[in-house]
Amino acid sequence: MELYCLGIESTADDFAVGITTFNGKILANIISAYVPMEGGIHPRKAARHHARVASRVIEESLKNAGIKPRNLSIIAFSQGPGLGPCLRTGATVARTLASYLGIPLVGVNHCVAHIEIGKLKTDVEDPVTLYVSGGNTIVSAFDSGRYRVFGETLDIALGNCLDVFAREAGLHQSVGEPFGAVVERYAAKGKRLIPLPYTVKGMDMSFSGLLTAAISLLKRGEHKLEDLCYSLQETVFSMVTEVTERALAHTEKEEVLLTGGVAANKRLQSMIRSMAEEHDAEFCVMPKEFAVDNGAMIAWTGVLAYKYGVVTPIEESVVKLKWRLEEVEVLWVK
Ligand code: AMP
Ligand code: MG
């Protein structure tokens, strides 16, 4: 008999549900994104969106998977890191489902899930991972039982940096187009590299000073928007490439995995690819459906953990807003 896990993702602006089998077959992966009318993500408004769409997204996932709630063996949910109100909404839905169905609940670390779905959906087995999204910027690799953080942002995430710049510049999005993709479109037409603060401290990166500098150049109006987007991309992508390269050289891993929403960027892909090639490492980029926040990654990581005896009793299922990647013992990786 096939066993199934339903996973709920709600760390930020997306409410997503995925269903996988215990053997790693993905049967459903549905994402409902909260799109603010203006400005950035307001945590409580996003949480309200999640509560509103939850039952429809769950129903649709079960329908896509062709199973009934009683066929589920476990419920997994993203327990952190993320925005409090959003996480709590997902956790409440997960607890309700698990207790109603009388099945185990498994709390999953969102960052671990991004890596595990990468290993499931691409050829990589033991990569250096560059995870760049709206909320995270992390260079990591497995060592001694955990995914260690080799480098990360000291302030805002790379995706957030691109988004805020695009908003400040009033860049026009076509329907459903993320701001990062708009910056990419403008950058493709840029030619002149304008110096911007390049901040790598040890293995960590800082994007906020650079963002402020880019915005003040923008407001001065002396440069073409295309050149500013081009320069912004070249600078921030060089920073993450440098840190990823040093992690690769240090760990001597043979694969590089690029994931998170920003992984869709062709310029970033080409920089990481050529860096990996110089080190004779294989380069893999996650397909977009599984690079962005999704429920399948939570379901699959829930399965991996559950097989190693991890369950999260309701009384321990409180969300962890700042749950770090390396705090998780990944028992299933040797
Ligand atoms: P996530 O947080 O994983 O859902 O990813 C969302 C982030 O990815 C946002 O900051 C987007 O602007 C960014 N993003 C999406 N597409 C692209 C792209 N083509 N280039 C750069 N950033 C992108
Ligand atoms: Mg993410």
Coordinates of C-alpha atoms and ligand atoms in Angstrom, one line a residue:
M1 CA 0.0 0.0 0.0
E2 CA 1.3 3.4 -1.0
L3 CA 1.8 5.9 1.9
Y4 CA 1.2 9.7 1.5
C5 CA 2.3 12.9 3.2
L6 CA 0.6 16.3 2.8
G7 CA 2.9 19.2 3.3
I8 CA 2.0 22.8 4.1
E9 CA 4.2 25.8 3.4
S10 CA 3.4 29.2 4.8
T11 CA 6.6 31.0 5.8
A12 CA 5.9 34.2 3.9
D13 CA 3.8 35.4 1.0
D14 CA 2.8 31.9 -0.4
F15 CA 0.4 29.4 1.0
A16 CA 1.3 26.1 -0.6
V17 CA 0.3 22.5 -0.3
G18 CA 2.1 19.5 -1.7
I19 CA 1.4 15.8 -1.6
T20 CA 4.2 13.2 -2.0
T21 CA 4.4 9.4 -1.6
F22 CA 6.8 7.9 0.9
N23 CA 8.9 7.0 -2.2
G24 CA 9.3 10.5 -3.4
K25 CA 6.7 10.7 -6.1
I26 CA 5.1 14.2 -6.2
L27 CA 1.4 14.0 -6.7
A28 CA 0.3 17.6 -6.1
N29 CA 2.0 20.9 -5.7
I30 CA -0.3 23.9 -5.5
I31 CA 0.7 27.4 -4.6
S32 CA -1.5 30.4 -3.8
A33 CA 0.6 33.6 -3.7
Y34 CA -0.5 36.7 -1.8
V35 CA 0.0 39.7 -3.9
P36 CA -0.1 43.0 -2.0
M37 CA -1.9 45.9 -3.7
E38 CA 1.1 48.0 -3.1
G39 CA 4.3 47.9 -1.1
G40 CA 6.0 44.9 0.5
I41 CA 4.5 41.9 2.3
H42 CA 2.5 42.8 5.3
P43 CA 2.7 39.7 7.6
R44 CA -0.8 39.9 9.0
K45 CA -2.4 40.6 5.6
A46 CA -0.5 37.7 4.1
A47 CA -1.6 35.5 7.0
R48 CA -5.3 36.5 6.4
H49 CA -4.8 35.5 2.7
H50 CA -3.4 32.1 3.9
A51 CA -6.4 31.5 6.1
R52 CA -8.8 32.4 3.3
V53 CA -7.3 30.1 0.7
A54 CA -6.2 27.1 2.9
S55 CA -9.2 24.8 2.5
R56 CA -9.4 25.4 -1.2
V57 CA -5.7 24.7 -1.8
I58 CA -5.9 21.6 0.3
E59 CA -9.0 20.3 -1.5
E60 CA -7.4 21.0 -4.8
S61 CA -4.2 19.1 -3.8
L62 CA -6.1 16.1 -2.7
K63 CA -8.1 16.1 -6.0
N64 CA -4.9 16.4 -8.0
A65 CA -3.3 13.5 -6.1
G66 CA -6.5 11.5 -6.5
I67 CA -6.6 10.6 -2.8
K68 CA -8.9 11.2 0.2
P69 CA -7.9 12.7 3.5
R70 CA -8.1 9.3 5.1
N71 CA -5.4 8.0 2.8
L72 CA -2.8 10.4 4.3
S73 CA -0.3 8.9 6.7
I74 CA 1.3 12.1 8.0
I75 CA 1.0 15.9 7.9
A76 CA 4.2 18.0 7.5
F77 CA 4.3 21.8 7.9
S78 CA 7.0 24.5 7.7
Q79 CA 7.7 25.3 11.3
G80 CA 10.2 28.1 10.5
P81 CA 12.0 30.3 9.8
G82 CA 9.6 32.9 8.5
L83 CA 7.0 35.5 9.4
G84 CA 5.1 34.8 12.6
P85 CA 1.5 35.4 11.6
C86 CA 2.1 33.4 8.3
L87 CA 3.8 30.5 10.0
R88 CA 1.1 30.3 12.7
T89 CA -1.7 30.2 10.2
G90 CA 0.0 27.2 8.4
A91 CA 0.7 25.5 11.7
T92 CA -2.8 25.8 12.9
V93 CA -4.1 24.3 9.7
A94 CA -1.6 21.4 10.0
R95 CA -2.4 20.7 13.6
T96 CA -6.1 20.7 12.9
L97 CA -5.7 18.2 10.0
A98 CA -3.4 15.9 11.9
S99 CA -5.5 15.8 15.1
Y100 CA -8.8 15.4 13.1
L101 CA -7.3 12.5 11.1
G102 CA -5.4 11.1 14.1
I103 CA -2.1 11.0 12.2
P104 CA 1.4 12.3 13.1
L105 CA 2.5 15.8 12.6
V106 CA 6.1 16.6 11.4
G107 CA 7.6 20.1 11.7
V108 CA 10.0 20.9 8.9
N109 CA 12.7 23.5 8.5
H110 CA 12.0 25.5 5.4
C111 CA 15.6 25.9 4.4
V112 CA 16.3 22.2 4.8
A113 CA 13.3 21.5 2.6
H114 CA 14.7 23.7 -0.2
I115 CA 17.8 21.5 -0.3
E116 CA 16.0 18.2 0.0
I117 CA 13.6 18.9 -2.9
G118 CA 16.7 19.9 -4.9
K119 CA 18.3 16.5 -4.3
L120 CA 15.0 14.8 -5.2
K121 CA 14.3 16.7 -8.4
T122 CA 17.9 17.1 -9.8
D123 CA 20.9 14.7 -10.1
V124 CA 22.8 16.3 -7.2
E125 CA 23.5 14.2 -4.2
D126 CA 25.8 16.2 -2.0
P127 CA 26.0 19.8 -3.3
V128 CA 27.1 23.2 -2.1
T129 CA 23.7 25.0 -2.2
L130 CA 23.1 28.6 -3.0
Y131 CA 19.6 29.4 -1.8
V132 CA 18.5 32.9 -2.8
S133 CA 15.0 34.0 -2.4
G134 CA 12.8 36.9 -1.1
G135 CA 13.6 36.1 2.5
N136 CA 16.8 34.0 2.5
T137 CA 20.4 34.2 1.2
I138 CA 22.4 31.1 2.3
V139 CA 25.4 29.2 1.0
S140 CA 25.4 25.8 2.7
A141 CA 26.8 22.2 2.4
F142 CA 26.4 19.0 4.4
D143 CA 29.1 18.2 7.0
S144 CA 29.0 16.0 10.1
G145 CA 25.2 15.5 10.3
R146 CA 24.0 18.9 9.4
Y147 CA 23.6 21.4 6.6
R148 CA 26.2 23.9 7.7
V149 CA 25.9 27.6 6.8
F150 CA 29.1 28.7 5.1
G151 CA 27.9 32.2 4.3
E152 CA 24.7 34.2 4.6
T153 CA 23.4 37.7 4.4
L154 CA 24.0 39.9 7.4
D155 CA 20.9 42.0 6.7
I156 CA 18.3 41.8 3.9
A157 CA 17.9 38.9 1.4
L158 CA 19.1 39.2 -2.2
G159 CA 15.6 38.8 -3.6
N160 CA 14.3 41.5 -1.3
C161 CA 17.1 43.8 -2.4
L162 CA 16.0 43.5 -6.0
D163 CA 12.4 43.8 -5.1
V164 CA 12.8 47.0 -3.1
F165 CA 15.0 48.6 -5.8
A166 CA 12.4 47.7 -8.5
R167 CA 9.6 49.2 -6.4
E168 CA 11.5 52.4 -5.7
A169 CA 12.3 52.7 -9.4
G170 CA 8.6 52.2 -10.2
L171 CA 9.5 49.4 -12.7
H172 CA 6.4 48.2 -14.4
Q173 CA 5.5 44.5 -13.9
S174 CA 3.5 42.5 -16.4
V175 CA 0.8 40.3 -14.8
G176 CA 2.4 37.8 -12.4
E177 CA 5.9 38.9 -13.2
P178 CA 8.1 39.0 -10.0
F179 CA 10.1 42.2 -9.5
G180 CA 13.4 40.3 -9.8
A181 CA 12.4 39.3 -13.3
V182 CA 11.6 42.9 -14.2
V183 CA 15.1 43.9 -13.0
E184 CA 16.5 41.1 -15.1
R185 CA 14.7 42.4 -18.2
Y186 CA 16.0 46.0 -17.7
A187 CA 19.5 44.7 -16.9
A188 CA 19.7 42.8 -20.1
K189 CA 19.7 46.2 -21.9
G190 CA 22.2 47.8 -19.6
K191 CA 25.8 48.3 -20.8
R192 CA 27.6 50.6 -18.4
L193 CA 28.9 49.2 -15.0
I194 CA 28.3 51.8 -12.3
P195 CA 30.3 51.2 -9.2
L196 CA 28.2 50.1 -6.2
P197 CA 29.4 49.0 -2.7
Y198 CA 30.5 45.4 -2.9
T199 CA 30.2 44.0 0.7
V200 CA 31.5 40.6 1.5
K201 CA 32.8 40.2 5.1
G202 CA 34.5 36.9 5.6
M203 CA 31.9 34.6 4.1
D204 CA 28.9 36.8 4.8
M205 CA 27.3 39.4 2.6
S206 CA 25.5 42.7 3.2
F207 CA 23.0 44.1 0.7
S208 CA 21.4 47.0 2.5
G209 CA 24.1 49.6 2.0
L210 CA 24.3 48.7 -1.6
L211 CA 20.6 49.0 -2.0
T212 CA 20.6 52.5 -0.4
A213 CA 23.4 53.5 -2.7
A214 CA 21.6 52.2 -5.8
I215 CA 18.4 54.0 -4.7
S216 CA 20.2 57.3 -4.2
L217 CA 21.8 57.1 -7.6
L218 CA 18.4 56.3 -9.0
K219 CA 16.9 59.4 -7.4
R220 CA 19.7 61.6 -8.7
G221 CA 18.6 60.6 -12.2
E222 CA 22.0 60.7 -13.8
H223 CA 22.1 57.2 -15.0
K224 CA 19.9 55.1 -17.3
L225 CA 17.7 52.7 -15.4
E226 CA 18.9 49.9 -17.6
D227 CA 22.5 50.6 -16.5
L228 CA 21.5 50.8 -12.8
C229 CA 19.7 47.4 -13.0
Y230 CA 22.6 45.9 -14.9
S231 CA 25.1 47.2 -12.3
L232 CA 22.9 46.1 -9.4
Q233 CA 22.7 42.6 -10.8
E234 CA 26.4 42.3 -11.6
T235 CA 27.4 43.5 -8.1
V236 CA 25.0 41.3 -6.0
F237 CA 25.4 38.2 -8.1
S238 CA 29.2 38.6 -8.0
M239 CA 29.0 38.7 -4.2
V240 CA 27.0 35.4 -3.9
T241 CA 29.2 33.8 -6.6
E242 CA 32.4 34.7 -4.7
V243 CA 31.0 33.2 -1.4
T244 CA 29.7 30.1 -3.2
E245 CA 33.1 29.6 -4.9
R246 CA 34.9 29.8 -1.6
A247 CA 32.5 27.3 0.0
L248 CA 33.1 24.9 -2.9
A249 CA 36.8 25.2 -2.8
H250 CA 36.8 24.6 1.0
T251 CA 34.5 21.7 1.0
E252 CA 35.7 20.1 -2.2
K253 CA 32.2 19.1 -3.0
E254 CA 31.6 18.1 -6.7
E255 CA 28.2 19.7 -7.2
V256 CA 26.6 23.2 -7.0
L257 CA 22.8 23.5 -6.6
L258 CA 21.1 26.9 -7.2
T259 CA 17.6 27.3 -5.7
G260 CA 15.1 29.9 -4.4
G261 CA 13.1 32.3 -6.4
V262 CA 16.1 34.3 -7.6
A263 CA 17.5 31.1 -9.2
A264 CA 15.2 31.8 -12.2
N265 CA 17.6 34.6 -13.1
K266 CA 19.6 33.7 -16.3
R267 CA 22.5 36.0 -15.5
L268 CA 22.9 34.5 -12.0
Q269 CA 22.7 31.0 -13.5
S270 CA 25.4 31.7 -16.0
M271 CA 27.8 33.2 -13.3
I272 CA 27.3 30.2 -11.0
R273 CA 27.6 27.8 -13.9
S274 CA 30.9 29.1 -15.1
M275 CA 32.3 29.2 -11.6
A276 CA 31.3 25.6 -11.1
E277 CA 32.8 24.6 -14.4
E278 CA 36.1 26.2 -13.4
H279 CA 36.1 23.8 -10.3
D280 CA 35.0 20.8 -12.4
A281 CA 31.8 20.7 -10.4
E282 CA 28.4 19.8 -11.8
F283 CA 25.9 22.7 -11.8
C284 CA 22.2 22.2 -11.3
V285 CA 19.5 24.8 -11.2
M286 CA 16.1 23.9 -9.7
P287 CA 13.1 24.1 -12.0
K288 CA 11.1 27.1 -11.0
E289 CA 8.1 25.2 -9.7
F290 CA 10.3 23.7 -7.0
A291 CA 12.7 26.6 -6.6
V292 CA 10.1 28.9 -5.2
D293 CA 8.4 28.2 -1.9
N294 CA 6.3 25.1 -2.4
G295 CA 4.4 22.4 -0.4
A296 CA 6.0 19.4 -2.1
M297 CA 9.4 20.2 -0.5
I298 CA 7.8 20.3 2.9
A299 CA 5.9 17.0 2.3
W300 CA 9.1 15.3 1.0
T301 CA 11.3 16.5 3.9
G302 CA 8.5 15.5 6.3
V303 CA 8.7 12.0 4.9
L304 CA 12.5 11.8 5.2
A305 CA 12.4 13.0 8.8
Y306 CA 9.5 10.7 9.7
K307 CA 11.3 7.7 8.4
Y308 CA 14.0 8.5 10.9
G309 CA 11.5 8.7 13.8
V310 CA 10.9 12.4 13.8
V311 CA 7.4 13.5 14.9
T312 CA 6.3 16.8 16.3
P313 CA 3.8 16.4 19.2
I314 CA 1.2 19.2 19.1
E315 CA 2.5 20.7 22.3
E316 CA 5.9 21.1 20.6
S317 CA 4.6 22.4 17.3
V318 CA 5.0 26.1 18.2
V319 CA 6.5 27.9 15.2
K320 CA 10.2 29.0 15.3
L321 CA 10.6 32.3 13.5
K322 CA 14.4 32.2 13.6
W323 CA 15.0 28.5 13.2
R324 CA 18.4 28.2 11.6
L325 CA 19.4 25.6 9.0
E326 CA 22.3 24.2 11.0
E327 CA 20.2 23.6 14.1
V328 CA 18.5 20.6 12.3
E329 CA 20.1 17.2 12.7
V330 CA 19.6 15.7 9.3
L331 CA 19.5 12.0 10.4
W332 CA 18.7 10.8 6.9
V333 CA 21.9 12.0 5.3
K334 CA 25.1 10.0 5.9
Ligands
AMP1 P1 10.8 33.0 -3.1 O1 11.1 33.9 -1.9 O2 11.6 31.8 -3.2 O3 9.3 32.8 -3.3 O4 11.2 33.9 -4.4 C1 10.8 35.2 -4.6 C2 11.9 36.1 -5.0 O5 12.5 35.7 -6.2 C3 11.5 37.6 -5.2 O6 12.4 38.4 -4.5 C4 11.5 37.7 -6.7 O7 11.8 39.1 -7.1 C5 12.7 36.8 -7.0 N1 12.8 36.5 -8.5 C6 11.8 35.8 -9.2 N2 12.2 35.7 -10.5 C7 13.4 36.3 -10.6 C8 14.4 36.6 -11.6 N3 14.1 36.2 -12.9 N4 15.5 37.2 -11.3 C9 15.8 37.7 -10.1 N5 14.9 37.5 -9.1 C10 13.8 36.8 -9.3
MG2 MG 12.0 30.2 0.1

